[in-house]
PDB file of C-alpha atoms in Angstrom:
ATOM      1  CA  MET A   1      65.066  87.387-129.518  1.00 92.00           C
ATOM      2  CA  THR A   2      66.924  88.383-132.140  1.00 97.00           C
ATOM      3  CA  GLU A   3      70.366  86.817-133.570  1.00 98.00           C
ATOM      4  CA  GLN A   4      72.215  89.417-131.973  1.00 97.00           C
ATOM      5  CA  ASP A   5      70.809  88.425-128.696  1.00 97.00           C
ATOM      6  CA  ILE A   6      72.084  84.894-128.730  1.00 97.00           C
ATOM      7  CA  LEU A   7      75.532  85.687-129.942  1.00 96.00           C
ATOM      8  CA  HIS A   8      75.865  88.209-127.344  1.00 93.00           C
ATOM      9  CA  GLU A   9      75.175  85.165-124.595  1.00 92.00           C
ATOM     10  CA  LEU A  10      77.709  82.280-126.296  1.00 93.00           C
ATOM     11  CA  ASP A  11      79.787  85.482-126.103  1.00 90.00           C
ATOM     12  CA  GLU A  12      79.260  86.108-122.790  1.00 84.00           C
ATOM     13  CA  THR A  13      79.579  83.105-121.070  1.00 73.00           C
ATOM     14  CA  LYS A  14      82.059  84.292-118.500  1.00 61.00           C
ATOM     15  CA  ASN A  15      82.573  81.539-115.680  1.00 61.00           C
ATOM     16  CA  LYS A  16      79.667  79.513-117.695  1.00 73.00           C
ATOM     17  CA  PHE A  17      81.283  76.690-119.737  1.00 84.00           C
ATOM     18  CA  PHE A  18      81.794  76.899-123.825  1.00 91.00           C
ATOM     19  CA  LEU A  19      82.243  73.366-125.120  1.00 95.00           C
ATOM     20  CA  ASP A  20      85.540  72.468-124.560  1.00 95.00           C
ATOM     21  CA  LEU A  21      86.563  69.560-127.384  1.00 97.00           C
ATOM     22  CA  GLU A  22      90.493  69.622-125.844  1.00 96.00           C
ATOM     23  CA  HIS A  23      89.943  69.556-122.344  1.00 95.00           C
ATOM     24  CA  GLY A  24      93.114  68.440-120.721  1.00 95.00           C
ATOM     25  CA  TYR A  25      90.621  66.198-118.104  1.00 97.00           C
ATOM     26  CA  PHE A  26      88.569  64.661-120.311  1.00 98.00           C
ATOM     27  CA  HIS A  27      89.140  62.231-123.742  1.00 99.00           C
ATOM     28  CA  THR A  28      87.053  63.774-126.187  1.00 99.00           C
ATOM     29  CA  ALA A  29      84.959  60.968-128.247  1.00 99.00           C
ATOM     30  CA  GLY A  30      81.695  62.269-129.684  1.00 99.00           C
ATOM     31  CA  SER A  31      80.010  65.786-129.635  1.00 99.00           C
ATOM     32  CA  ARG A  32      76.630  66.682-131.005  1.00 99.00           C
ATOM     33  CA  ILE A  33      74.574  70.053-130.589  1.00 99.00           C
ATOM     34  CA  THR A  34      70.667  70.276-130.681  1.00 99.00           C
ATOM     35  CA  LEU A  35      68.849  73.391-131.560  1.00 99.00           C
ATOM     36  CA  PHE A  36      65.352  74.265-129.675  1.00 99.00           C
ATOM     37  CA  ALA A  37      62.976  77.134-130.270  1.00 99.00           C
ATOM     38  CA  ASP A  38      59.959  79.200-130.251  1.00 98.00           C
ATOM     39  CA  LYS A  39      58.558  82.497-131.018  1.00 97.00           C
ATOM     40  CA  SER A  40      60.032  83.720-127.645  1.00 98.00           C
ATOM     41  CA  ARG A  41      62.248  81.264-126.801  1.00 98.00           C
ATOM     42  CA  TRP A  42      65.529  79.504-127.698  1.00 98.00           C
ATOM     43  CA  ALA A  43      67.744  77.032-126.156  1.00 97.00           C
ATOM     44  CA  ILE A  44      71.746  75.567-127.775  1.00 98.00           C
ATOM     45  CA  VAL A  45      72.362  72.394-126.183  1.00 97.00           C
ATOM     46  CA  MET A  46      76.323  71.488-127.091  1.00 98.00           C
ATOM     47  CA  GLU A  47      77.413  67.560-125.768  1.00 98.00           C
ATOM     48  CA  LYS A  48      80.299  65.507-125.991  1.00 99.00           C
ATOM     49  CA  THR A  49      81.000  62.085-124.702  1.00 99.00           C
ATOM     50  CA  GLY A  50      84.323  60.700-123.887  1.00 99.00           C
ATOM     51  CA  TYR A  51      86.567  59.325-120.856  1.00 99.00           C
ATOM     52  CA  GLY A  52      87.060  61.539-118.020  1.00 98.00           C
ATOM     53  CA  ASN A  53      90.812  60.892-116.596  1.00 96.00           C
ATOM     54  CA  ARG A  54      89.903  62.106-112.828  1.00 96.00           C
ATOM     55  CA  SER A  55      86.436  60.757-112.775  1.00 97.00           C
ATOM     56  CA  MET A  56      87.755  57.441-114.705  1.00 98.00           C
ATOM     57  CA  SER A  57      84.484  57.097-115.910  1.00 99.00           C
ATOM     58  CA  ILE A  58      82.730  57.327-119.666  1.00 99.00           C
ATOM     59  CA  GLU A  59      80.507  60.898-119.030  1.00 98.00           C
ATOM     60  CA  ILE A  60      78.424  63.022-121.300  1.00 98.00           C
ATOM     61  CA  ASP A  61      78.991  66.639-120.849  1.00 97.00           C
ATOM     62  CA  ILE A  62      76.211  68.853-121.418  1.00 96.00           C
ATOM     63  CA  CYS A  63      76.437  72.703-121.942  1.00 94.00           C
ATOM     64  CA  TYR A  64      73.416  74.964-121.925  1.00 94.00           C
ATOM     65  CA  TYR A  65      72.884  78.054-123.411  1.00 94.00           C
ATOM     66  CA  SER A  66      69.531  79.446-123.754  1.00 94.00           C
ATOM     67  CA  ASN A  67      66.741  82.575-122.680  1.00 94.00           C
ATOM     68  CA  CYS A  68      64.343  80.073-120.874  1.00 93.00           C
ATOM     69  CA  LEU A  69      66.959  77.653-119.043  1.00 88.00           C
ATOM     70  CA  ALA A  70      65.055  75.771-115.754  1.00 81.00           C
ATOM     71  CA  MET A  71      68.306  75.947-114.192  1.00 71.00           C
ATOM     72  CA  GLU A  72      68.731  78.421-111.000  1.00 67.00           C
ATOM     73  CA  GLU A  73      72.281  77.484-111.217  1.00 60.00           C
ATOM     74  CA  TYR A  74      72.647  79.672-114.590  1.00 58.00           C
ATOM     75  CA  THR A  75      72.474  83.087-113.340  1.00 54.00           C
ATOM     76  CA  LEU A  76      75.518  82.364-110.819  1.00 54.00           C
ATOM     77  CA  GLY A  77      77.448  81.084-113.539  1.00 59.00           C
ATOM     78  CA  PHE A  78      76.644  77.473-114.394  1.00 74.00           C
ATOM     79  CA  ASN A  79      75.528  75.840-117.392  1.00 88.00           C
ATOM     80  CA  ASN A  80      76.522  72.567-117.717  1.00 88.00           C
ATOM     81  CA  THR A  81      75.253  69.083-116.409  1.00 92.00           C
ATOM     82  CA  GLY A  82      76.841  65.610-116.826  1.00 94.00           C
ATOM     83  CA  VAL A  83      75.286  61.951-117.059  1.00 98.00           C
ATOM     84  CA  GLU A  84      77.520  59.194-116.189  1.00 98.00           C
ATOM     85  CA  LEU A  85      77.496  56.328-118.406  1.00 99.00           C
ATOM     86  CA  PHE A  86      80.187  53.496-117.290  1.00 99.00           C
ATOM     87  CA  SER A  87      81.508  54.384-113.730  1.00 98.00           C
ATOM     88  CA  GLU A  88      84.392  54.183-112.095  1.00 98.00           C
ATOM     89  CA  ILE A  89      83.728  51.143-109.771  1.00 98.00           C
ATOM     90  CA  ASP A  90      82.086  49.548-113.353  1.00 98.00           C
ATOM     91  CA  PHE A  91      85.310  49.906-115.066  1.00 98.00           C
ATOM     92  CA  GLN A  92      87.082  48.382-111.952  1.00 98.00           C
ATOM     93  CA  ASN A  93      85.463  45.494-112.685  1.00 98.00           C
ATOM     94  CA  ILE A  94      86.583  44.909-116.394  1.00 98.00           C
ATOM     95  CA  GLY A  95      90.003  46.356-115.664  1.00 98.00           C
ATOM     96  CA  LYS A  96      93.329  45.070-114.882  1.00 97.00           C
ATOM     97  CA  GLY A  97      96.219  47.560-114.611  1.00 96.00           C
ATOM     98  CA  PHE A  98      95.727  50.963-114.662  1.00 97.00           C
ATOM     99  CA  GLU A  99      93.186  52.516-117.052  1.00 98.00           C
ATOM    100  CA  LEU A 100      93.375  48.966-118.874  1.00 98.00           C
ATOM    101  CA  VAL A 101      90.941  46.378-119.910  1.00 99.00           C
ATOM    102  CA  ASP A 102      91.423  42.816-118.452  1.00 98.00           C
ATOM    103  CA  THR A 103      91.921  40.575-121.492  1.00 97.00           C
ATOM    104  CA  GLU A 104      89.048  38.404-119.982  1.00 97.00           C
ATOM    105  CA  ALA A 105      86.399  40.773-119.842  1.00 98.00           C
ATOM    106  CA  ARG A 106      83.988  40.304-122.851  1.00 98.00           C
ATOM    107  CA  PHE A 107      81.236  42.767-122.454  1.00 98.00           C
ATOM    108  CA  ILE A 108      80.365  46.798-121.176  1.00 98.00           C
ATOM    109  CA  THR A 109      77.041  47.721-120.254  1.00 98.00           C
ATOM    110  CA  ILE A 110      75.665  51.115-121.413  1.00 99.00           C
ATOM    111  CA  ARG A 111      72.509  52.579-120.610  1.00 98.00           C
ATOM    112  CA  ASP A 112      71.637  48.525-120.107  1.00 98.00           C
ATOM    113  CA  LYS A 113      73.001  47.292-123.549  1.00 98.00           C
ATOM    114  CA  LYS A 114      75.517  44.787-123.342  1.00 98.00           C
ATOM    115  CA  LEU A 115      78.812  46.069-125.962  1.00 99.00           C
ATOM    116  CA  PRO A 116      81.243  43.380-127.094  1.00 98.00           C
ATOM    117  CA  ILE A 117      84.453  44.714-126.001  1.00 99.00           C
ATOM    118  CA  GLU A 118      86.448  44.312-129.470  1.00 98.00           C
ATOM    119  CA  LYS A 119      89.834  43.039-128.615  1.00 97.00           C
ATOM    120  CA  ASP A 120      91.582  43.022-132.210  1.00 98.00           C
ATOM    121  CA  GLU A 121      93.795  46.086-132.471  1.00 97.00           C
ATOM    122  CA  ASN A 122      93.327  46.250-136.397  1.00 98.00           C
ATOM    123  CA  LYS A 123      89.465  47.372-135.970  1.00 98.00           C
ATOM    124  CA  TYR A 124      90.843  50.569-133.716  1.00 99.00           C
ATOM    125  CA  GLU A 125      93.422  51.203-135.933  1.00 98.00           C
ATOM    126  CA  GLU A 126      90.818  51.188-138.637  1.00 98.00           C
ATOM    127  CA  LYS A 127      89.026  54.374-137.049  1.00 98.00           C
ATOM    128  CA  GLY A 128      92.264  55.823-136.253  1.00 98.00           C
ATOM    129  CA  ILE A 129      92.430  54.657-132.573  1.00 98.00           C
ATOM    130  CA  LYS A 130      95.612  54.300-131.138  1.00 97.00           C
ATOM    131  CA  ILE A 131      96.226  51.744-128.447  1.00 98.00           C
ATOM    132  CA  ARG A 132      98.007  52.519-125.541  1.00 97.00           C
ATOM    133  CA  ASP A 133     101.822  51.648-125.971  1.00 95.00           C
ATOM    134  CA  TYR A 134     103.721  52.859-122.326  1.00 95.00           C
ATOM    135  CA  ASP A 135     103.027  50.355-119.632  1.00 96.00           C
ATOM    136  CA  ASN A 136     100.862  48.333-121.874  1.00 97.00           C
ATOM    137  CA  PRO A 137     103.491  45.288-122.591  1.00 96.00           C
ATOM    138  CA  ASP A 138     100.586  42.752-123.036  1.00 95.00           C
ATOM    139  CA  HIS A 139      98.632  45.161-125.396  1.00 95.00           C
ATOM    140  CA  GLN A 140      95.734  45.348-123.288  1.00 98.00           C
ATOM    141  CA  ILE A 141      93.040  47.767-124.980  1.00 99.00           C
ATOM    142  CA  ASP A 142      93.022  50.890-122.767  1.00 99.00           C
ATOM    143  CA  PHE A 143      90.209  52.468-121.596  1.00 99.00           C
ATOM    144  CA  VAL A 144      89.964  55.689-123.773  1.00 99.00           C
ATOM    145  CA  ALA A 145      90.316  53.408-126.952  1.00 99.00           C
ATOM    146  CA  LEU A 146      87.534  51.398-126.065  1.00 99.00           C
ATOM    147  CA  THR A 147      85.664  54.655-125.126  1.00 99.00           C
ATOM    148  CA  ARG A 148      86.003  56.178-128.516  1.00 99.00           C
ATOM    149  CA  TYR A 149      86.031  52.775-130.683  1.00 99.00           C
ATOM    150  CA  LEU A 150      82.035  51.901-128.882  1.00 99.00           C
ATOM    151  CA  ASP A 151      81.247  55.752-129.301  1.00 99.00           C
ATOM    152  CA  GLU A 152      81.313  55.337-133.099  1.00 98.00           C
ATOM    153  CA  GLN A 153      80.238  51.624-133.250  1.00 98.00           C
ATOM    154  CA  TYR A 154      76.919  52.806-131.336  1.00 98.00           C
ATOM    155  CA  PRO A 155      76.671  56.395-131.441  1.00 98.00           C
ATOM    156  CA  GLU A 156      73.176  56.425-130.222  1.00 98.00           C
ATOM    157  CA  LEU A 157      73.766  55.005-126.961  1.00 99.00           C
ATOM    158  CA  PHE A 158      76.545  58.063-126.322  1.00 99.00           C
ATOM    159  CA  ARG A 159      74.320  61.052-126.575  1.00 99.00           C
ATOM    160  CA  ALA A 160      72.327  62.235-124.268  1.00 98.00           C
ATOM    161  CA  SER A 161      68.557  61.119-124.422  1.00 98.00           C
ATOM    162  CA  ASP A 162      65.448  63.521-124.913  1.00 96.00           C
ATOM    163  CA  ALA A 163      64.883  63.534-121.484  1.00 95.00           C
ATOM    164  CA  GLU A 164      68.500  64.199-120.036  1.00 96.00           C
ATOM    165  CA  ILE A 165      68.152  67.246-122.442  1.00 96.00           C
ATOM    166  CA  HIS A 166      65.181  68.385-121.387  1.00 93.00           C
ATOM    167  CA  LYS A 167      65.743  68.373-117.697  1.00 91.00           C
ATOM    168  CA  TYR A 168      66.814  71.631-117.551  1.00 92.00           C
ATOM    169  CA  LEU A 169      64.486  73.162-120.917  1.00 94.00           C
ATOM    170  CA  PRO A 170      60.887  73.784-120.720  1.00 94.00           C
ATOM    171  CA  ALA A 171      58.496  70.997-121.672  1.00 93.00           C
ATOM    172  CA  ASP A 172      57.002  72.374-124.312  1.00 96.00           C
ATOM    173  CA  LEU A 173      60.359  74.109-126.136  1.00 97.00           C
ATOM    174  CA  PRO A 174      60.277  72.853-129.606  1.00 97.00           C
ATOM    175  CA  LYS A 175      63.607  70.825-131.015  1.00 98.00           C
ATOM    176  CA  LEU A 176      64.164  72.370-134.450  1.00 99.00           C
ATOM    177  CA  MET A 177      67.461  69.706-135.502  1.00 99.00           C
ATOM    178  CA  THR A 178      70.489  68.115-134.643  1.00 99.00           C
ATOM    179  CA  ILE A 179      74.272  69.147-135.709  1.00 99.00           C
ATOM    180  CA  ASP A 180      76.567  65.855-135.527  1.00 99.00           C
ATOM    181  CA  LYS A 181      79.455  67.862-137.436  1.00 99.00           C
ATOM    182  CA  TRP A 182      80.724  71.513-137.597  1.00 99.00           C
ATOM    183  CA  HIS A 183      83.391  73.745-137.036  1.00 99.00           C
ATOM    184  CA  HIS A 184      84.113  74.360-133.768  1.00 98.00           C
ATOM    185  CA  LYS A 185      86.795  76.866-131.984  1.00 95.00           C
ATOM    186  CA  THR A 186      87.942  76.917-128.593  1.00 92.00           C
ATOM    187  CA  TYR A 187      86.624  79.893-126.337  1.00 90.00           C
ATOM    188  CA  TRP A 188      87.136  81.008-122.544  1.00 77.00           C
ATOM    189  CA  GLU A 189      85.672  84.675-122.215  1.00 58.00           C
ATOM    190  CA  ILE A 190      87.507  84.698-118.738  1.00 55.00           C
ATOM    191  CA  TYR A 191      90.944  84.840-120.202  1.00 53.00           C
ATOM    192  CA  ASP A 192      90.659  86.609-123.279  1.00 52.00           C
ATOM    193  CA  SER A 193      89.479  86.392-127.142  1.00 51.00           C
ATOM    194  CA  ASN A 194      92.843  86.455-128.319  1.00 53.00           C
ATOM    195  CA  LEU A 195      94.343  83.874-126.111  1.00 55.00           C
ATOM    196  CA  TYR A 196      94.835  81.544-128.896  1.00 54.00           C
ATOM    197  CA  GLY A 197      96.067  83.624-131.066  1.00 53.00           C
ATOM    198  CA  GLU A 198      92.700  84.611-133.049  1.00 66.00           C
ATOM    199  CA  ASP A 199      89.574  86.575-132.059  1.00 84.00           C
ATOM    200  CA  THR A 200      87.464  82.901-130.808  1.00 88.00           C
ATOM    201  CA  ARG A 201      84.456  84.381-130.039  1.00 90.00           C
ATOM    202  CA  PRO A 202      81.392  82.366-131.194  1.00 94.00           C
ATOM    203  CA  SER A 203      79.962  85.402-133.035  1.00 94.00           C
ATOM    204  CA  THR A 204      82.894  85.661-134.579  1.00 94.00           C
ATOM    205  CA  TYR A 205      82.486  82.763-137.410  1.00 97.00           C
ATOM    206  CA  GLU A 206      80.038  80.963-139.316  1.00 98.00           C
ATOM    207  CA  THR A 207      78.964  78.257-137.313  1.00 99.00           C
ATOM    208  CA  PHE A 208      77.216  80.154-134.381  1.00 98.00           C
ATOM    209  CA  GLN A 209      76.359  82.753-137.037  1.00 99.00           C
ATOM    210  CA  MET A 210      73.975  80.223-138.547  1.00 99.00           C
ATOM    211  CA  ILE A 211      72.602  78.574-135.491  1.00 99.00           C
ATOM    212  CA  ALA A 212      71.631  81.988-134.525  1.00 99.00           C
ATOM    213  CA  LYS A 213      69.627  82.716-137.928  1.00 99.00           C
ATOM    214  CA  ILE A 214      68.001  79.020-137.756  1.00 99.00           C
ATOM    215  CA  LEU A 215      67.038  79.989-134.041  1.00 99.00           C
ATOM    216  CA  VAL A 216      65.161  83.207-134.865  1.00 99.00           C
ATOM    217  CA  THR A 217      63.637  82.617-138.226  1.00 99.00           C
ATOM    218  CA  LYS A 218      63.036  78.276-137.529  1.00 99.00           C
ATOM    219  CA  ASP A 219      64.287  77.284-141.311  1.00 99.00           C
ATOM    220  CA  THR A 220      66.727  74.834-140.486  1.00 99.00           C
ATOM    221  CA  THR A 221      67.473  74.599-144.323  1.00 99.00           C
ATOM    222  CA  LEU A 222      69.713  77.447-143.430  1.00 99.00           C
ATOM    223  CA  TRP A 223      72.224  75.169-142.458  1.00 99.00           C
ATOM    224  CA  LYS A 224      74.460  74.856-145.180  1.00 98.00           C
ATOM    225  CA  PRO A 225      78.234  75.790-143.487  1.00 98.00           C
ATOM    226  CA  THR A 226      81.449  76.625-145.951  1.00 98.00           C
ATOM    227  CA  LEU A 227      83.914  75.751-143.059  1.00 98.00           C
ATOM    228  CA  PRO A 228      85.293  72.194-142.669  1.00 98.00           C
ATOM    229  CA  PRO A 229      83.731  70.493-139.830  1.00 99.00           C
ATOM    230  CA  ASN A 230      86.277  69.973-137.306  1.00 99.00           C
ATOM    231  CA  ASN A 231      84.571  68.584-134.441  1.00 99.00           C
ATOM    232  CA  ASP A 232      86.095  64.967-134.827  1.00 99.00           C
ATOM    233  CA  TRP A 233      88.077  63.992-131.730  1.00 99.00           C
ATOM    234  CA  GLN A 234      90.775  63.337-134.139  1.00 98.00           C
ATOM    235  CA  ASN A 235      91.290  66.945-134.606  1.00 98.00           C
ATOM    236  CA  TRP A 236      91.452  68.073-130.707  1.00 98.00           C
ATOM    237  CA  PRO A 237      94.918  65.869-129.648  1.00 96.00           C
ATOM    238  CA  GLU A 238      95.478  67.664-126.732  1.00 96.00           C
ATOM    239  CA  ALA A 239      92.106  66.575-125.115  1.00 97.00           C
ATOM    240  CA  GLY A 240      92.872  64.437-121.750  1.00 96.00           C
ATOM    241  CA  SER A 241      96.419  65.394-121.783  1.00 95.00           C
ATOM    242  CA  LEU A 242      96.649  66.613-118.396  1.00 90.00           C
TER     243      LEU A 242
END
């Protein structure tokens, strides 16, 4: 395997999904990249956690790029899977009004852990999270704000587990590293690489050039990015806007 092989696979996503941090149906909260490789096999696993405004649930969207996926659908153009952390029915049990938390609700359960529902708006503002003001006369905490707040408070509960990530990976494929902060660009090959006014193919910028080099060499010390990290949800204001 070569760096060019890896970058070519990323560029040729076609109908597959390249991680989209500003998808109109998904209010992004957290995100992460995990790298796996041995002498001949490699995998990049990109994930984002957030509130889906169509599924009305807290989800992890996981996208795979690899030369060894155990996913039959991959050859048909599919490379993603999901993990539901808190369902629409779960939200109905703590909600009152449209996508608003009942003022009487006290806890939310994620991965069998009871997490307190913070009601102090100032705590949200400290994290840059704005409470929805429209159709919210009682200043209830909204589902999106709650998701983002809890993701920042308990990130380990809101990321895919090793078992969830390995669902479509060979069991013996070694894990190299995880990346929590990186420079990201929206990319949809199915349209045009210049859709956003620039060539956003993964092969054209440092983040994935560096990742490809790490996968080939297995040297994680090569991760020395100079581009500013921008994968924080606050940098993607269009997320969930549809």
